[in-house]
Short mmCIF file of C-alpha atoms in Angstrom, two decimals:
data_model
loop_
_atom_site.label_atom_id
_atom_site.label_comp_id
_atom_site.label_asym_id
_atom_site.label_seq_id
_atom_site.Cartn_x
_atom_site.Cartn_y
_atom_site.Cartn_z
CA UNK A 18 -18.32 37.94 -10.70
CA UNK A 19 -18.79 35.67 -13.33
CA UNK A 20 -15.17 35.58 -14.23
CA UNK A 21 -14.95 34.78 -10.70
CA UNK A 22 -17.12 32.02 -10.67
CA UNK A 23 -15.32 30.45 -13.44
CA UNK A 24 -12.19 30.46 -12.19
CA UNK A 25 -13.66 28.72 -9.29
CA UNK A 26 -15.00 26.14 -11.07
CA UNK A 27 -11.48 25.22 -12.62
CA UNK A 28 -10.22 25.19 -9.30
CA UNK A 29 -12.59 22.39 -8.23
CA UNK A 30 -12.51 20.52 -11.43
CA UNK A 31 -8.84 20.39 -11.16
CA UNK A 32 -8.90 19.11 -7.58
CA UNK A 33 -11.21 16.04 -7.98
CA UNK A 34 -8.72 13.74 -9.58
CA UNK A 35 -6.73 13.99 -6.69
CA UNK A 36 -9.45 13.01 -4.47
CA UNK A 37 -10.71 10.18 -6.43
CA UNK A 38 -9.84 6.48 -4.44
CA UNK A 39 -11.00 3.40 -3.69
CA UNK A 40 -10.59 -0.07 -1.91
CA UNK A 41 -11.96 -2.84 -3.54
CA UNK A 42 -11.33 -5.17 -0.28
CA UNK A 43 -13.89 -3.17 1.48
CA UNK A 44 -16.24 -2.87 -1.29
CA UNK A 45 -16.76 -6.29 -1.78
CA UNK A 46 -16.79 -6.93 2.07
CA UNK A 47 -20.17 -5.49 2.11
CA UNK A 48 -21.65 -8.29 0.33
CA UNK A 49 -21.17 -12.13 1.75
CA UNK A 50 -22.29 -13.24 -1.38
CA UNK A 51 -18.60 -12.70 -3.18
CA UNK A 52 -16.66 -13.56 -0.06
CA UNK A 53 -14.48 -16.18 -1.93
CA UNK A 54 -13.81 -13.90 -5.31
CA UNK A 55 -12.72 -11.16 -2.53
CA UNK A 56 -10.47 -13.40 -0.73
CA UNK A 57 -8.68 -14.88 -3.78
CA UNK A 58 -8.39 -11.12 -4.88
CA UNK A 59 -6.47 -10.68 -1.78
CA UNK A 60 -3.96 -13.52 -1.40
CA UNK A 61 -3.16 -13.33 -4.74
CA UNK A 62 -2.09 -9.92 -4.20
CA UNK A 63 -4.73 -8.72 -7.44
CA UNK A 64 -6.38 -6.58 -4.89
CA UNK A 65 -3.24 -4.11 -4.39
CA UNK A 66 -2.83 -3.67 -8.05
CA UNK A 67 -6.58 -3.26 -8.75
CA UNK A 68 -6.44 0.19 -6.44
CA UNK A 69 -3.64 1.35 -7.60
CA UNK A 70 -5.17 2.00 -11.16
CA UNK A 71 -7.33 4.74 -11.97
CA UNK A 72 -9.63 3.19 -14.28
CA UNK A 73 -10.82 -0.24 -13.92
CA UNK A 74 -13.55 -2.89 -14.19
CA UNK A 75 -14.06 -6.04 -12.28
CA UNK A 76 -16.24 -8.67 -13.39
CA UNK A 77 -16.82 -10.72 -9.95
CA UNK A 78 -18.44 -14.00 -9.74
CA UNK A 79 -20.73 -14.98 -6.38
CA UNK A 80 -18.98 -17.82 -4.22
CA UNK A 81 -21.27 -20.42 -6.12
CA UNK A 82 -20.16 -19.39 -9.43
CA UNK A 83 -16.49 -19.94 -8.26
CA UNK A 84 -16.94 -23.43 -6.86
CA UNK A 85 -15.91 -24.89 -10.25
CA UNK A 86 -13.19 -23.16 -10.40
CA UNK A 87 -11.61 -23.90 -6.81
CA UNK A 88 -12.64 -27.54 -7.67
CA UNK A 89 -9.97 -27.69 -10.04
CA UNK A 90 -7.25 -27.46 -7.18
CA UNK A 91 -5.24 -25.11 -9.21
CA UNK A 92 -1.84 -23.55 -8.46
CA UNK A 93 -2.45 -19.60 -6.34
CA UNK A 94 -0.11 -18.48 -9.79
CA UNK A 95 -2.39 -19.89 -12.11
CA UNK A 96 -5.48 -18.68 -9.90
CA UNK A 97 -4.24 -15.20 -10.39
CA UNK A 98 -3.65 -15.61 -14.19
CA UNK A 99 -7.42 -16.51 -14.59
CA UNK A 100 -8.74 -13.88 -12.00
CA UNK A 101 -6.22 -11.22 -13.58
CA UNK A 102 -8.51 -12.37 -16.93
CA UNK A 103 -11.60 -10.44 -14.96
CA UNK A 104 -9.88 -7.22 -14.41
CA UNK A 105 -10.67 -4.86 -17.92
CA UNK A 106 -8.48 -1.81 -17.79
CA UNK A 107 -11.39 0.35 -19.14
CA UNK A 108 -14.27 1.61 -17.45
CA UNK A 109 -17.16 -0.23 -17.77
CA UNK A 110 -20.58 0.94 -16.10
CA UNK A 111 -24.47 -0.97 -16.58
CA UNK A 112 -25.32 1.98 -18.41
CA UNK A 113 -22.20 1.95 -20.58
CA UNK A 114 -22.29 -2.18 -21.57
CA UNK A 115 -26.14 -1.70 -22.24
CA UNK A 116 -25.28 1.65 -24.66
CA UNK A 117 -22.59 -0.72 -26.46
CA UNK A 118 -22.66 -1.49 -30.37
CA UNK A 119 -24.78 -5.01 -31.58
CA UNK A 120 -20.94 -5.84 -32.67
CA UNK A 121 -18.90 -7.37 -29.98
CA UNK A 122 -16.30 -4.54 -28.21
CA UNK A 123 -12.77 -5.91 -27.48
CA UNK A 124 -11.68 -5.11 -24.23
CA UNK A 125 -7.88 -5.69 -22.57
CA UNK A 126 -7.47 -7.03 -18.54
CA UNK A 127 -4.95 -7.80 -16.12
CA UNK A 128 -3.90 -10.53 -18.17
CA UNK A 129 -2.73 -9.04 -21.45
CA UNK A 130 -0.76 -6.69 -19.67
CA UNK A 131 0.93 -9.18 -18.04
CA UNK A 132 2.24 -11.24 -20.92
CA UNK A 133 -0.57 -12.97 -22.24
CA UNK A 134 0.21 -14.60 -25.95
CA UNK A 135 -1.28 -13.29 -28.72
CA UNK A 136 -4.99 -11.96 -28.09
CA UNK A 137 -5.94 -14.55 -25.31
CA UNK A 138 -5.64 -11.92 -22.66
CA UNK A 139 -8.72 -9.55 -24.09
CA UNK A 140 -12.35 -10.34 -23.53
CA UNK A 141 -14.85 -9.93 -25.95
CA UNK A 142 -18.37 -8.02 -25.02
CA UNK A 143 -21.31 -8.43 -26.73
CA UNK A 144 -24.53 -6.86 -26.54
CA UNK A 145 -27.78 -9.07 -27.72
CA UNK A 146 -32.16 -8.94 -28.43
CA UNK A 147 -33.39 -8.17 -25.27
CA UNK A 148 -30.25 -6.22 -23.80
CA UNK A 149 -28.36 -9.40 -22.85
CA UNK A 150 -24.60 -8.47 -22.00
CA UNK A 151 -22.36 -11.10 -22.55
CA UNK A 152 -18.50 -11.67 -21.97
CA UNK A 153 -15.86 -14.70 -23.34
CA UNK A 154 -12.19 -14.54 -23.63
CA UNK A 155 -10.91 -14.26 -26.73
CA UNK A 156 -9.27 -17.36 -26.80
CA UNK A 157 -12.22 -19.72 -25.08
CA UNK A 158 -14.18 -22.09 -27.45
CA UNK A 159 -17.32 -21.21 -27.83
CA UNK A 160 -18.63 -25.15 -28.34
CA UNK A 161 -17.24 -26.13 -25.34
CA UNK A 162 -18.15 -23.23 -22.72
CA UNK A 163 -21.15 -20.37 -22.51
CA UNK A 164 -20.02 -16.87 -21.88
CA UNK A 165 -20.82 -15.26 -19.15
CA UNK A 166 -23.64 -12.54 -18.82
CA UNK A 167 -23.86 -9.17 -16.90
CA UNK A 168 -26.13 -9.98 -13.58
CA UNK A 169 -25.96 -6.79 -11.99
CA UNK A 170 -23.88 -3.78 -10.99
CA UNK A 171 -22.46 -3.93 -7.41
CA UNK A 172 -20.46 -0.40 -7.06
CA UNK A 173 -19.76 2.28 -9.47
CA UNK A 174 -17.71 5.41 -9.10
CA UNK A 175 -17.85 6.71 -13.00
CA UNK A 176 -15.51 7.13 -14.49
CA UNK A 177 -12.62 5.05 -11.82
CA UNK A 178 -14.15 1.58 -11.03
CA UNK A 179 -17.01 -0.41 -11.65
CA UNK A 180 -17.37 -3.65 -10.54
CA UNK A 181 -19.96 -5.45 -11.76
CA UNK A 182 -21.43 -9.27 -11.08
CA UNK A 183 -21.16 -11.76 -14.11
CA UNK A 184 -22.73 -15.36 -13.98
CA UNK A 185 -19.63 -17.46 -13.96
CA UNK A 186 -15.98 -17.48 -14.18
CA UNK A 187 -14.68 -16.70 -17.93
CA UNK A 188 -12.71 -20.44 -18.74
CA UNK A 189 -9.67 -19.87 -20.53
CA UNK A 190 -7.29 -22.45 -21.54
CA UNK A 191 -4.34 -20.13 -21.49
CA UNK A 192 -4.90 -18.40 -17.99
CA UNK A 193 -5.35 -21.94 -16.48
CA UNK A 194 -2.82 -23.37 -18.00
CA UNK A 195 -0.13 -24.36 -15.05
CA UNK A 196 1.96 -21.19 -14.44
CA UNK A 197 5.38 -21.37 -12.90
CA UNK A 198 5.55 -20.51 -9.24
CA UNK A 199 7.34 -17.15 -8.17
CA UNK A 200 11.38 -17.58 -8.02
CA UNK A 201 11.59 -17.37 -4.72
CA UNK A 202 13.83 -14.40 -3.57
CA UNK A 203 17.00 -14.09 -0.78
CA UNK A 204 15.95 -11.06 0.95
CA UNK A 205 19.41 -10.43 2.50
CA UNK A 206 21.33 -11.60 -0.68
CA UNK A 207 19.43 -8.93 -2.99
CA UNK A 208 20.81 -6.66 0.00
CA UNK A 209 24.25 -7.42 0.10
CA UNK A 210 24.80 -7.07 -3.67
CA UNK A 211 22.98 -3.78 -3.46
CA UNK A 212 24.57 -1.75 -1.28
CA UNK A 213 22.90 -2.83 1.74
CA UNK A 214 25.70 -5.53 3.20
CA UNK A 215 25.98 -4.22 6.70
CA UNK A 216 22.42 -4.15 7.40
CA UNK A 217 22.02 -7.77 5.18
CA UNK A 218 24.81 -9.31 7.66
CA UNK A 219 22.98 -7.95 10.77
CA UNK A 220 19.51 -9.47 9.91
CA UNK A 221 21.32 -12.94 9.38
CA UNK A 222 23.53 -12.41 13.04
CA UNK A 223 20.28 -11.20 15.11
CA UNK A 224 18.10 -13.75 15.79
CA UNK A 225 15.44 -14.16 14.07
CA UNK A 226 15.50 -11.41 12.28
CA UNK A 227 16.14 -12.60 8.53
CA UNK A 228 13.92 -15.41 8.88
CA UNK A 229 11.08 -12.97 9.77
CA UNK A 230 12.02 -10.91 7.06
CA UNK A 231 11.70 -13.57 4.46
CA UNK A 232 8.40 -15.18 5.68
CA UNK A 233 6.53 -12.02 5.50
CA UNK A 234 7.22 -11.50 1.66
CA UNK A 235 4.75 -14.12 0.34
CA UNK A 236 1.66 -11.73 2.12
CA UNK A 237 3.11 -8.55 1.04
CA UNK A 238 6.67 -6.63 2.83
CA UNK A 239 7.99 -3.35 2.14
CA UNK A 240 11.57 -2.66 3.74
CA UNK A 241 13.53 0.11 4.16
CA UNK A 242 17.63 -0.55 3.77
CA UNK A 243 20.21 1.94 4.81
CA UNK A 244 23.22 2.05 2.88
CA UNK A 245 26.56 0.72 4.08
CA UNK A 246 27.89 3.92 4.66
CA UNK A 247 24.75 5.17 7.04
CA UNK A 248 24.59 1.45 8.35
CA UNK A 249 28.35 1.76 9.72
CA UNK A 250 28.49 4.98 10.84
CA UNK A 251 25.72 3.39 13.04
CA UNK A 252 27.09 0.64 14.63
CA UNK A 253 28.20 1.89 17.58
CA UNK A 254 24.94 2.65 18.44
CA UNK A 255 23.65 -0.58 17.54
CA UNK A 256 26.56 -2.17 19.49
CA UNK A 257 25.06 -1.06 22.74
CA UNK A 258 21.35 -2.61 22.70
CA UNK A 259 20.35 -5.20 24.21
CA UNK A 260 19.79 -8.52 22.16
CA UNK A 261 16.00 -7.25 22.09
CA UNK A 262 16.56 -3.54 21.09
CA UNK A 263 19.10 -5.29 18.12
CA UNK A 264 16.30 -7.22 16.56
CA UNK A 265 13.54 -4.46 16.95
CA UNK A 266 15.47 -2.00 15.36
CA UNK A 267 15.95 -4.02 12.47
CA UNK A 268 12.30 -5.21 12.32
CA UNK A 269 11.43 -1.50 12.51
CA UNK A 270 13.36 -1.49 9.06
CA UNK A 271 10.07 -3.02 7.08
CA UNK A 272 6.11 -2.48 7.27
CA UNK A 273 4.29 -5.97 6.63
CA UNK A 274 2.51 -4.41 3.75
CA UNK A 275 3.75 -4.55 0.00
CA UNK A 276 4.27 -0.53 -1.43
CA UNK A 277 5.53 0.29 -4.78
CA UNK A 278 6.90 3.72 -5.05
CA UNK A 279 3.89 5.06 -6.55
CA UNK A 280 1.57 3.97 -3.88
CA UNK A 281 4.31 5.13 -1.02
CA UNK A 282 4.17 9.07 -2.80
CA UNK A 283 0.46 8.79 -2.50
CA UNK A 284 -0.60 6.46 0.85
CA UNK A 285 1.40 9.14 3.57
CA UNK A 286 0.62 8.59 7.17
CA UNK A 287 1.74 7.02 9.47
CA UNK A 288 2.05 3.03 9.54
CA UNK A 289 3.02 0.06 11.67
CA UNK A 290 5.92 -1.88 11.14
CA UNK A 291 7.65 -5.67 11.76
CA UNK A 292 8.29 -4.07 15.29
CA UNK A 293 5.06 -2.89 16.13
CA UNK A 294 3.53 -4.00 19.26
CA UNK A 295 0.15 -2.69 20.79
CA UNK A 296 1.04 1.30 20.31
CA UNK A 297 4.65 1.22 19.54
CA UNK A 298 7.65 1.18 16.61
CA UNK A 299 5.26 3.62 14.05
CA UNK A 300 6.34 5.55 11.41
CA UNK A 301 5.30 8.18 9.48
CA UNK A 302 5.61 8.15 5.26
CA UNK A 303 5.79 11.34 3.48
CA UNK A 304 6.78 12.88 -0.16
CA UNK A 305 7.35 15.82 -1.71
CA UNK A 306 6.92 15.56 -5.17
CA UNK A 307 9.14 12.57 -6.28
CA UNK A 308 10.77 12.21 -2.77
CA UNK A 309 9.59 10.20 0.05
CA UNK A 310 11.00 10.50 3.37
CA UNK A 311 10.17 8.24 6.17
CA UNK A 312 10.40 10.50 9.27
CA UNK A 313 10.65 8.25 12.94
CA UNK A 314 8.77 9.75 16.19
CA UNK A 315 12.76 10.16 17.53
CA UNK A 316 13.38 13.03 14.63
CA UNK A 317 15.03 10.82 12.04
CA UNK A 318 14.31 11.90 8.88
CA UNK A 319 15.46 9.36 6.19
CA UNK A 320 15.12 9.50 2.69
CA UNK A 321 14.56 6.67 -0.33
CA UNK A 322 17.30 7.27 -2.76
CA UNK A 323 17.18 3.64 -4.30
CA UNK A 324 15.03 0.84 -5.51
CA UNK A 325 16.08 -2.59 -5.75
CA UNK A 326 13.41 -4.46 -5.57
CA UNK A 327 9.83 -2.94 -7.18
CA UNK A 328 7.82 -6.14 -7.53
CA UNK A 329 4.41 -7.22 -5.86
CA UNK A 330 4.78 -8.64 -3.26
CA UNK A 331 8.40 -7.56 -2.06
CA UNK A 332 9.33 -3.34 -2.16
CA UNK A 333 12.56 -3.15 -1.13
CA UNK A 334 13.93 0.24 -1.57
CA UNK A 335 17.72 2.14 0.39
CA UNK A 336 17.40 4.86 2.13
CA UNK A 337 20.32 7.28 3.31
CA UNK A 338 20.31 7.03 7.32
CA UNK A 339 18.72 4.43 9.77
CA UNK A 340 15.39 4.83 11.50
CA UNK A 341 15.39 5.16 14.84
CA UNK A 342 12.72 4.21 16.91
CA UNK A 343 11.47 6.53 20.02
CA UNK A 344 11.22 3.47 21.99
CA UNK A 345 14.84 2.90 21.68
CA UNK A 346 16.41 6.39 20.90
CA UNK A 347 15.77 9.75 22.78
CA UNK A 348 14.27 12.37 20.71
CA UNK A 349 16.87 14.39 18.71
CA UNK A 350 16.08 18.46 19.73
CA UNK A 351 18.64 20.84 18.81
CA UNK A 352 21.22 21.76 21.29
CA UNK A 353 20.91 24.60 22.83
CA UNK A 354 23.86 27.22 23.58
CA UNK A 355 25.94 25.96 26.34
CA UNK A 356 24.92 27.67 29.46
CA UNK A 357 27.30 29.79 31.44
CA UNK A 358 29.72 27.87 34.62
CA UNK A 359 28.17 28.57 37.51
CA UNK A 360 29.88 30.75 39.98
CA UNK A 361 31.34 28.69 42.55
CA UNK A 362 32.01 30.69 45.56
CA UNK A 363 35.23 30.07 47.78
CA UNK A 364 34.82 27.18 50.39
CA UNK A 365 34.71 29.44 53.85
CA UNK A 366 38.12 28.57 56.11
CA UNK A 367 35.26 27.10 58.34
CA UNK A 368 32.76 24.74 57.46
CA UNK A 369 29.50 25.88 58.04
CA UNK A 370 26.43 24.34 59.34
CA UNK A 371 24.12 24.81 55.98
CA UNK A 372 23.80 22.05 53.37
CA UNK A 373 25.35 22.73 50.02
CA UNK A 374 22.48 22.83 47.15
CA UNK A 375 23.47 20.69 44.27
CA UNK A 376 22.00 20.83 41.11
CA UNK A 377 20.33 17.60 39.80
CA UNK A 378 19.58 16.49 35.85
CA UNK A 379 15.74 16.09 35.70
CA UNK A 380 15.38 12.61 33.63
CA UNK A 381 13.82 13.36 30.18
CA UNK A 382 10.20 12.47 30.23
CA UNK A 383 9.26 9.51 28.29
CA UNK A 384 6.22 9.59 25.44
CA UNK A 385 3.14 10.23 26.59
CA UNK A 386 0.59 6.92 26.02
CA UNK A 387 -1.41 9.71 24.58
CA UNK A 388 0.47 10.13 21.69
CA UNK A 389 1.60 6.71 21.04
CA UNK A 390 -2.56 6.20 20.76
CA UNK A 391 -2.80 9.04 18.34
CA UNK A 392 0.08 7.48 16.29
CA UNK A 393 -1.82 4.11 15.85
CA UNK A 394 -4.62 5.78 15.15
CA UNK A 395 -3.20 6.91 12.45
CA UNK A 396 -1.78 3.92 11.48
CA UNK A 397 -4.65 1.81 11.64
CA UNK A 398 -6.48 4.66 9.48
CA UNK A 399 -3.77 4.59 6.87
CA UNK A 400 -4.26 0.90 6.29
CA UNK A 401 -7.60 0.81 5.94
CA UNK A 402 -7.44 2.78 2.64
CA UNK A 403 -8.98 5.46 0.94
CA UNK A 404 -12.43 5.30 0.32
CA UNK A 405 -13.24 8.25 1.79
CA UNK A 406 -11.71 9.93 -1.12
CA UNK A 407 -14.65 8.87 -3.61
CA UNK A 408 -17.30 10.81 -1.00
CA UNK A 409 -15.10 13.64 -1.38
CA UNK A 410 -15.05 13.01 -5.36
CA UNK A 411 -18.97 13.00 -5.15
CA UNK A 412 -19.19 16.46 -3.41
CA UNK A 413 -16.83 18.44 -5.45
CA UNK A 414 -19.03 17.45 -8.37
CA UNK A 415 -22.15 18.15 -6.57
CA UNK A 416 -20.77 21.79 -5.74
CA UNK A 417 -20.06 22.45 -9.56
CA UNK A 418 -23.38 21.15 -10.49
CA UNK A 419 -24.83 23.89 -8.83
CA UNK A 420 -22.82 26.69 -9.66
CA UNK A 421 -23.34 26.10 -13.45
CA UNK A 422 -26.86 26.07 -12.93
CA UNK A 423 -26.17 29.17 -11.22
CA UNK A 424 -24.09 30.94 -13.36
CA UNK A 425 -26.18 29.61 -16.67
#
């Protein structure tokens, strides 16, 4: 029994990484107060990287604390240097900064990652009389500026994210120094010297395709490119839609989300797309181990087999067949053995009075609304993250609390 019980508990233990998430978008939407710090997060494209981490800390500032900062009009490039300054890649909880040594603790963000020089990406905290928790980039001068102190804790899920509240922005000379803008990239140029021509050339030749395409990268786009080889085997196909049909089935090609590879083996479901409209053009993500497939309600089953493009906010990765949309495309079933002639008797010398029974092709029935409701469902739930995970998280841990005060 007791070997029993302690094989159970390694079980669980070994389960709750993998149900450990978070959204830090709908964390800070609970509280008003941060409204700006959470939009800047967002449109600067901080708040996809900041989930996709497994241990992090973010210092946010209230919307008055960031008023001087917006007041100095500054670039959304050099915005993100100095808000990438207030992500530490360690985990730091109240209790933890309050426990810290007298001596200040060095701690690394977003920003030394990222090619900070020298040290002017870390942030130094320091613990004073009275239990006053302080933080200053390393590189800010201390005549001209006042750190910043530790206000409160907003949300903590030990030992993944804390995000805490901190009195003002942390000024840095380096981070706001004017950054360059973002070489701006030629969606269907990257394709064509890729392996993707056919489908590059077809974006540019179908309305508005390619300009779609290429205004959706600056909030995040994550496209799907078959090869040439899958792309002209296709063609026919394509050849026979209608001008509308043409440009869906390309928009069907990309979600309006950005997705590295990492986040597309872990985010499965199904999602909306360029095409989608009310409850159609889903499609449904999944991996198996290192593989994602993106499977299409009309049995397509098409798999990522290159990358070239990895690179908030543009994932632009080939895949080996194109997707095809139930909306466009019956669903593929196997084919069934051919069914025997039928008899045909002799035509009687004289004609007789019956009629003559022909057989007619019942007409395939089109998808149910009912399922096309589930599917954006789905979708919709996919977007919206996975915060449910940490609740999950919370229980496992609960449930091995009590067995060990069971077993000892």
């Amino acid at each position: 029994m007791r070997l029993l019980s302690i094989t159970f508990l390694f079980l669980l233990a070994s389960c709750t990484p993998l149900c450990q998430g978070f959204n830090v978008t709908k964390i800070l939407l609970k509280y008003p107060e941060f409204s700006t710090f959470n939009h800047y997060l967002s449109v600067t494209h901080l708040a996809d990287e900041i989930n996709r981490r497994l241990t992090i800390t973010v210092l946010a500032v209230s919307n008055g604390g960031m008023a001087p900062l917006l007041s100095r009009g500054l670039s959304l490039p050099t915005m993100r240097h100095v808000l990438s300054l207030h992500c530490l890649v360690d985990y730091y909880g109240a209790r933890k900064l309050h426990q810290l040594p007298t001596e200040s603790t060095q701690a690394s963000s977003f920003f030394q990652e990222t090619g900070a020089p020298g040290t002017s990406g870390f942030v130094n905290i320091s613990m004073h009389k009275g239990g006053v928790v302080t933080f200053a980039p390393s590189d800010s001068d201390s005549d001209a500026s006042s750190p910043a102190s530790f206000v409160k804790s907003i949300f903590e899920q030990p030992y993944n994210i804390s995000v805490i509240q901190i009195s003002s922005i942390l000024n840095s000379p380096v981070a706001e120094a004017p950054a360059e803008a973002p070489t701006a990239v030629n969606l269907t140029e990257l394709m064509s010297a890729k392996g993707c021509k056919t489908f590059a050339d077809l974006l540019l030749s179908t309305g508005d395709a390619a300009t779609t395409f290429q205004n959706d990268i600056e909030g995040g786009l994550t496209v799907f490119c078959p090869l040439d080889q899958a792309m002209d085997a296709f063609l026919p196909k394509f050849k026979n839609l209608t001008d509308s049909g043409k440009l869906n089935l390309l928009l069907y090609h990309a979600i309006p989300v950005y997705y590295s590879v990492q986040m597309l083996r872990s985010n499965n479901g199904v999602m909306n797309t360029l095409a989608t409209e009310k409850r159609n053009y889903n499609l449904t993500v999944q991996n198996n181990g290192e593989v994602v497939t993106i499977k299409t309600p009309a049995g397509v089953v098409a798999k990522i087999v290159g990358t070239i493009k990895d690179e908030d906010p543009l994932g632009l990765y080939t895949i080996d067949k194109v997707l095809e949309p139930r909306e466009l495309f019956k669903k593929n079933v196997s084919s069934p053995a051919p069914a025997p002639a039928p008899v045909v008797a002799e035509a009687p010398k004289k004609a007789g009075k019956g009629k003559k029974n022909v057989p007619t092709e019942a007409p395939e029935p089109a998808p149910g609304p009912d399922q096309d409701a589930a599917d954006q469902k789905a979708a919709d739930e996919n977007r919206a993250g996975m915060m449910g995970a940490g609740s999950l998280a919370g229980a496992v841990t609960a449930v091995m609390a009590i067995l060990v005060n069971f077993m000892f």
